[in-house]
Tab-separated table of C-alpha atoms in Angstrom:
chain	number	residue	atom	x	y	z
H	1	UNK	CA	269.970	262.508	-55.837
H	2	UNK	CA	268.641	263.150	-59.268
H	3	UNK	CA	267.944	259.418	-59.529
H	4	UNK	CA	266.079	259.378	-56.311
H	5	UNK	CA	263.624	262.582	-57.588
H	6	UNK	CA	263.389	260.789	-60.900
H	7	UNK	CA	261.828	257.640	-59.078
H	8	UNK	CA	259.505	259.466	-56.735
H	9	UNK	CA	258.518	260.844	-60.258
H	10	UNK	CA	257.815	257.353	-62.241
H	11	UNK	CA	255.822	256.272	-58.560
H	12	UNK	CA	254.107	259.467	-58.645
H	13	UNK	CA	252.812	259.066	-62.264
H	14	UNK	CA	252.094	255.675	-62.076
H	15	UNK	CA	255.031	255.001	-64.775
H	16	UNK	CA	256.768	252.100	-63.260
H	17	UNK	CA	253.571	250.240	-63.105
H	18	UNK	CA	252.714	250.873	-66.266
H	19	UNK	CA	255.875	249.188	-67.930
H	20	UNK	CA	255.636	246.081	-65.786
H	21	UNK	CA	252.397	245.954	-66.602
H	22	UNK	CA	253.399	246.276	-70.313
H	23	UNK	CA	255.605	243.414	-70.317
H	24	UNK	CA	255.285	241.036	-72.559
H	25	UNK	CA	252.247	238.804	-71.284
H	26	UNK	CA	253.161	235.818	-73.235
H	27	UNK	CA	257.056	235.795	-71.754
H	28	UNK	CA	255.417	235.711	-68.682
H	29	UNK	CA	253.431	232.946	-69.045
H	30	UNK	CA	255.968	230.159	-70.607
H	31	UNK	CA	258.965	231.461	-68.432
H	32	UNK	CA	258.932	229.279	-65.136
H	33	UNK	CA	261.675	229.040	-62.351
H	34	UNK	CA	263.051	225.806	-61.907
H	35	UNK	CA	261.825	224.331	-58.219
H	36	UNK	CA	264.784	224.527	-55.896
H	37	UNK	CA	264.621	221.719	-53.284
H	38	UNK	CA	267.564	221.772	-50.685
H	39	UNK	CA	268.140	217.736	-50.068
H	40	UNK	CA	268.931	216.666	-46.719
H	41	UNK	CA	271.978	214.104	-46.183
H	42	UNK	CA	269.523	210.993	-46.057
H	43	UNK	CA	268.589	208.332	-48.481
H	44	UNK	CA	265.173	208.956	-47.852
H	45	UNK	CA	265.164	212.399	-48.757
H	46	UNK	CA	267.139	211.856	-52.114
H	47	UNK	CA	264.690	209.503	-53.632
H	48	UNK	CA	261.686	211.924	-51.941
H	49	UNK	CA	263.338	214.687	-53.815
H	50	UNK	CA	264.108	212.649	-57.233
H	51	UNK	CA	260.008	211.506	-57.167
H	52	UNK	CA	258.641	215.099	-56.684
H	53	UNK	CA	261.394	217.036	-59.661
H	54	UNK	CA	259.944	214.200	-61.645
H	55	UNK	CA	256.159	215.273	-60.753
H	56	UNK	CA	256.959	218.496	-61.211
H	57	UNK	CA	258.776	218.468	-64.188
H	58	UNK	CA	262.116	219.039	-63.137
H	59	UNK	CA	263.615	220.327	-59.952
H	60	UNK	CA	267.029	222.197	-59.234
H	61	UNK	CA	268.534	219.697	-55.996
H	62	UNK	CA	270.796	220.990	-53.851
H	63	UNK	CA	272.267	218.322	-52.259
H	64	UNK	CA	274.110	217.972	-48.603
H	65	UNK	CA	277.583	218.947	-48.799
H	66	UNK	CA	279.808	216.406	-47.977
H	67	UNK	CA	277.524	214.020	-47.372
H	68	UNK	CA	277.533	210.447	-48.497
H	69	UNK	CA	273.649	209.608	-49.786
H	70	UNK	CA	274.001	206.046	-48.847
H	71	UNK	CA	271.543	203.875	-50.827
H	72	UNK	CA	270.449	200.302	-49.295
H	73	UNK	CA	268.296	199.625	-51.842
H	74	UNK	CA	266.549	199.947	-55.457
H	75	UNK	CA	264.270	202.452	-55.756
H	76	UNK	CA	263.311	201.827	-59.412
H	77	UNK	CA	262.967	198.893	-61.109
H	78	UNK	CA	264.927	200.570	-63.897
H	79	UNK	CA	262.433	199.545	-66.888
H	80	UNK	CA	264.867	197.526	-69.991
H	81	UNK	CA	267.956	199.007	-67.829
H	82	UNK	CA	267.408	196.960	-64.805
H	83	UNK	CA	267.183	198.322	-61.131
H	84	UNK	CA	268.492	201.611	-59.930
H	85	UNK	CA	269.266	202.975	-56.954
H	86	UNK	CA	267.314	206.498	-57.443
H	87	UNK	CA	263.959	206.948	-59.155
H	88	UNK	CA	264.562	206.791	-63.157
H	89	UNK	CA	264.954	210.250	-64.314
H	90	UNK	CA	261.964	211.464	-66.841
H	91	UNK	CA	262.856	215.144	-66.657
H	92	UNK	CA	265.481	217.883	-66.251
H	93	UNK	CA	267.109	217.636	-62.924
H	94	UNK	CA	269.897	218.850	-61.839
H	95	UNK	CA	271.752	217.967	-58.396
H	96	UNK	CA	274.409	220.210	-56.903
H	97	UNK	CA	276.754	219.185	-54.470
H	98	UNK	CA	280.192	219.767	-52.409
H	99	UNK	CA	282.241	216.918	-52.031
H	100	UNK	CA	278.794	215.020	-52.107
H	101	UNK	CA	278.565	211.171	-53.085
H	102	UNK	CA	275.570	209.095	-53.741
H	103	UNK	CA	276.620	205.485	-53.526
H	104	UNK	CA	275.435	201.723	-53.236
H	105	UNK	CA	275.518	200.210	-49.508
H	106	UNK	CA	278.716	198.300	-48.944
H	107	UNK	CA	275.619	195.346	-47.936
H	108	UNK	CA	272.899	196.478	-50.622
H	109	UNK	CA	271.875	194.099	-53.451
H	110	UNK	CA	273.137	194.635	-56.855
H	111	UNK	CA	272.076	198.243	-58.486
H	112	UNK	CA	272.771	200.536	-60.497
H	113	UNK	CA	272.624	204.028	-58.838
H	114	UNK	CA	270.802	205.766	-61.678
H	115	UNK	CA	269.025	205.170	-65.036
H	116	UNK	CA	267.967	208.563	-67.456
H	117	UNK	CA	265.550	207.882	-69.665
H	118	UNK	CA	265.138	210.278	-72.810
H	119	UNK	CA	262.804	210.312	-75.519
H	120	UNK	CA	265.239	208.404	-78.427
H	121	UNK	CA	264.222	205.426	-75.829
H	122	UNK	CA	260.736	206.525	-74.135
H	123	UNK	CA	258.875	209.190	-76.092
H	124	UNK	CA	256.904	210.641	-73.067
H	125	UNK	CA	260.214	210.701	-71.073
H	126	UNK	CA	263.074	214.352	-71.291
H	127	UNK	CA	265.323	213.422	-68.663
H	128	UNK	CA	268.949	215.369	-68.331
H	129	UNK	CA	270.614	214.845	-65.682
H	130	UNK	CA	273.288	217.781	-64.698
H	131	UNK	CA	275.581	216.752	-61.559
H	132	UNK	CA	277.539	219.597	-60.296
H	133	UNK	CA	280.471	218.623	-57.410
H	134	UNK	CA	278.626	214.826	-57.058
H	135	UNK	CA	280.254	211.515	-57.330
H	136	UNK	CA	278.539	208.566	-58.165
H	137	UNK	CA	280.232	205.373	-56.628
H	138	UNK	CA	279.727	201.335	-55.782
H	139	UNK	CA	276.794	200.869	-58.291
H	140	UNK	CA	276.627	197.176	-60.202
H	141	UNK	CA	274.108	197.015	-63.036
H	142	UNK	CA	275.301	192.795	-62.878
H	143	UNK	CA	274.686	192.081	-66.561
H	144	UNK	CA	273.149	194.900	-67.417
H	145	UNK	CA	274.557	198.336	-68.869
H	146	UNK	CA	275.918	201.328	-67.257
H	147	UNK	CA	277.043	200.124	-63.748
H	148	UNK	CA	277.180	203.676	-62.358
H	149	UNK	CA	275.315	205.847	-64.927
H	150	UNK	CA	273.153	204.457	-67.951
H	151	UNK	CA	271.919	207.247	-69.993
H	152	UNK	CA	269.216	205.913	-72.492
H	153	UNK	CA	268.294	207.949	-74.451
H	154	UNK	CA	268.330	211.361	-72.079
H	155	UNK	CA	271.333	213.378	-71.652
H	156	UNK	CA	274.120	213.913	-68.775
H	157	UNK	CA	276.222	216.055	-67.648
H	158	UNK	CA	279.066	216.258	-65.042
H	159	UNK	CA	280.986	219.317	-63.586
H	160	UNK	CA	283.401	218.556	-61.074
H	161	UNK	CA	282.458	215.516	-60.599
H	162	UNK	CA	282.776	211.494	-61.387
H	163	UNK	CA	282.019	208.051	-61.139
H	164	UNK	CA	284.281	205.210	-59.593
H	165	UNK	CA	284.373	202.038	-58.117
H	166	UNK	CA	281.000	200.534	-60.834
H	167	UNK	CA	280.177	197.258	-62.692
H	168	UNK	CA	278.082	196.626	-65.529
H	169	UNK	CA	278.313	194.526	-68.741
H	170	UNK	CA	278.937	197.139	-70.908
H	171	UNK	CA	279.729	200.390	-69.523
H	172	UNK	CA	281.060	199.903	-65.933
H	173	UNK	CA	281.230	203.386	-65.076
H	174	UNK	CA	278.550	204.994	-67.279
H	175	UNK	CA	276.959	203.348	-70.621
H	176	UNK	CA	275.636	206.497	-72.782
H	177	UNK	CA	272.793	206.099	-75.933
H	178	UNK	CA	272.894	209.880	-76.410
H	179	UNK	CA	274.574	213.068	-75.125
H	180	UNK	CA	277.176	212.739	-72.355
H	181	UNK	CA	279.408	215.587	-71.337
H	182	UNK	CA	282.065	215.418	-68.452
H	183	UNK	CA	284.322	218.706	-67.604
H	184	UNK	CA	286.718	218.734	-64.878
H	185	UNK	CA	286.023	215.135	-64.104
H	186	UNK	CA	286.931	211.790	-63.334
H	187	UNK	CA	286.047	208.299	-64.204
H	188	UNK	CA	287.699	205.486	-62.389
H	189	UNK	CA	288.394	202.525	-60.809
H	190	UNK	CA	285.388	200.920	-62.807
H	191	UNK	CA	284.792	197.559	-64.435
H	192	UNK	CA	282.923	196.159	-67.657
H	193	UNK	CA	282.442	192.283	-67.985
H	194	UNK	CA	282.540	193.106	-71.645
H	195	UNK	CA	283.625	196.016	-72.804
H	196	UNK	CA	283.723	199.721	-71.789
H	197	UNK	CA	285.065	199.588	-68.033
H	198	UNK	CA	284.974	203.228	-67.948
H	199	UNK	CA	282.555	204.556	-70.597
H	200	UNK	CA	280.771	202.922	-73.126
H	201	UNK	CA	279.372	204.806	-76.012
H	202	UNK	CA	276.535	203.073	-77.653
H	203	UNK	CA	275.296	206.014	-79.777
H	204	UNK	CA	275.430	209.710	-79.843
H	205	UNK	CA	278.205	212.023	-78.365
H	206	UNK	CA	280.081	211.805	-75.818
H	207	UNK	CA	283.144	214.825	-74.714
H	208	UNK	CA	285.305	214.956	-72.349
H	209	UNK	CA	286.998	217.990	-71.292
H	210	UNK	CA	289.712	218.309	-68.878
H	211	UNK	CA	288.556	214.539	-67.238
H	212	UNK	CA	290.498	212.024	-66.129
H	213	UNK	CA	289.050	208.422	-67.149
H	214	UNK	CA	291.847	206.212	-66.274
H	215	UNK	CA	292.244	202.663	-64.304
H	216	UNK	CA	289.423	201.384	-65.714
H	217	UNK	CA	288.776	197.323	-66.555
H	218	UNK	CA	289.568	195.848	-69.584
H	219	UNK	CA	289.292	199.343	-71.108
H	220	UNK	CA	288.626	202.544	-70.516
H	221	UNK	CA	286.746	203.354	-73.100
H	222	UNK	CA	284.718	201.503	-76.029
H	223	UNK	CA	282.157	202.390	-78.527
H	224	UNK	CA	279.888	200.550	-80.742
H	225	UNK	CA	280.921	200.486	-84.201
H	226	UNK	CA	281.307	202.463	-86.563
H	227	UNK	CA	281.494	205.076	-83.654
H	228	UNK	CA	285.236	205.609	-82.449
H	229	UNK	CA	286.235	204.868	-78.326
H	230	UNK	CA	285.832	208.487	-76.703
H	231	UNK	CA	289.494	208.519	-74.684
């Protein structure tokens, strides 16, 4: 009851809009929401919702749960990475899932399914990637690096999550220039013409906490030297 009086009070005096009008102004200005799309299950959507974060300069995606984001085609050209599945991404996006898989087409052409482009590689580009309950699955970078992830120069991060089932030169699963971090993960079933099946770190960091990379081919994991193999 008291509190009740004491608010007709504050209205009655014009208090309460005084302190949110006394709040700092510049706080105000730089603090922005992210954008929070919800992602229908359909290819179409995905890359419509990967094109406008990027526009707007990052998006929270909440993706379909349990729903398998079949991709038939490239829908980058990838830049120096090669073609991937979803638009390259430039900013920070996160996707959230449940039990959710974005995947190449059992009949597609060879892809990755996603390229994140950072500025160590691409000045004008921040993209971090955060993946929350998503597996990434099927992609095949041919040649090229990262089958199923290549991180050049952004940073990733997976929660509850994985990739399995990739190809790539280097890097079958995910190929990483500069921060990856995987918690409560897996990594599997991918394969590296060279080296790396599962992971390859090129540069920077990559941890690994409570994730299972295992089943990988030749390797699980490999690093470029002087850096040492992260499992």
């Amino acid at each position: 009851m008291r509190a009740i009086i004491m608010l007709r009070l504050l209205f009655g005096t014009g208090a309460v809009g005084a302190l949110m009008f006394t709040a700092p102004a510049a706080h105000a200005h730089t603090a922005r929401a992210a954008q929070v799309v919800i992602v229908p299950c359909s290819e179409t959507a995905l890359v419509d919702a990967v094109n406008g974060a990027n526009a707007a300069g990052g998006s929270d995606l909440i993706l379909a749960p349990f729903c398998t984001y079949a991709l038939t085609s490239a829908h980058s050209s990838g830049g120096a990475g090669g073609p991937a599945g979803l638009p390259n991404i430039t900013t920070p996006i996160t996707m959230t899932g449940l039990a959710t898989e974005i995947t190449r087409a059992s009949n597609a052409p060879a892809f990755r399914i996603v390229e994140v482009d950072g500025p160590s590689q691409l000045p004008a580009d921040n993209g971090r990637l955060t993946l929350t309950a998503v597996t990434i699955s099927n992609g095949d970078a041919g040649i090229g690096v990262g089958g199923g992830i290549a991180n050049l120069g952004g940073s990733v991060t997976v929660t509850g999550g994985g990739v399995r089932g990739s190809r790539a030169s280097f890097g079958g699963g995910i190929y990483s220039d500069t921060a990856l971090t995987m918690t409560a993960s897996s990594v599997t079933g991918n394969t590296a013409t060279s080296d790396g099946g599962g992971i390859f770190e090129n540069a920077g960091a990559v941890t690994l906490l409570v994730t299972n990379v295992s089943g990988n081919t030749p390797d699980n994991c490999a690093a470029k030297p002087p850096l040492a193999a992260p499992c």
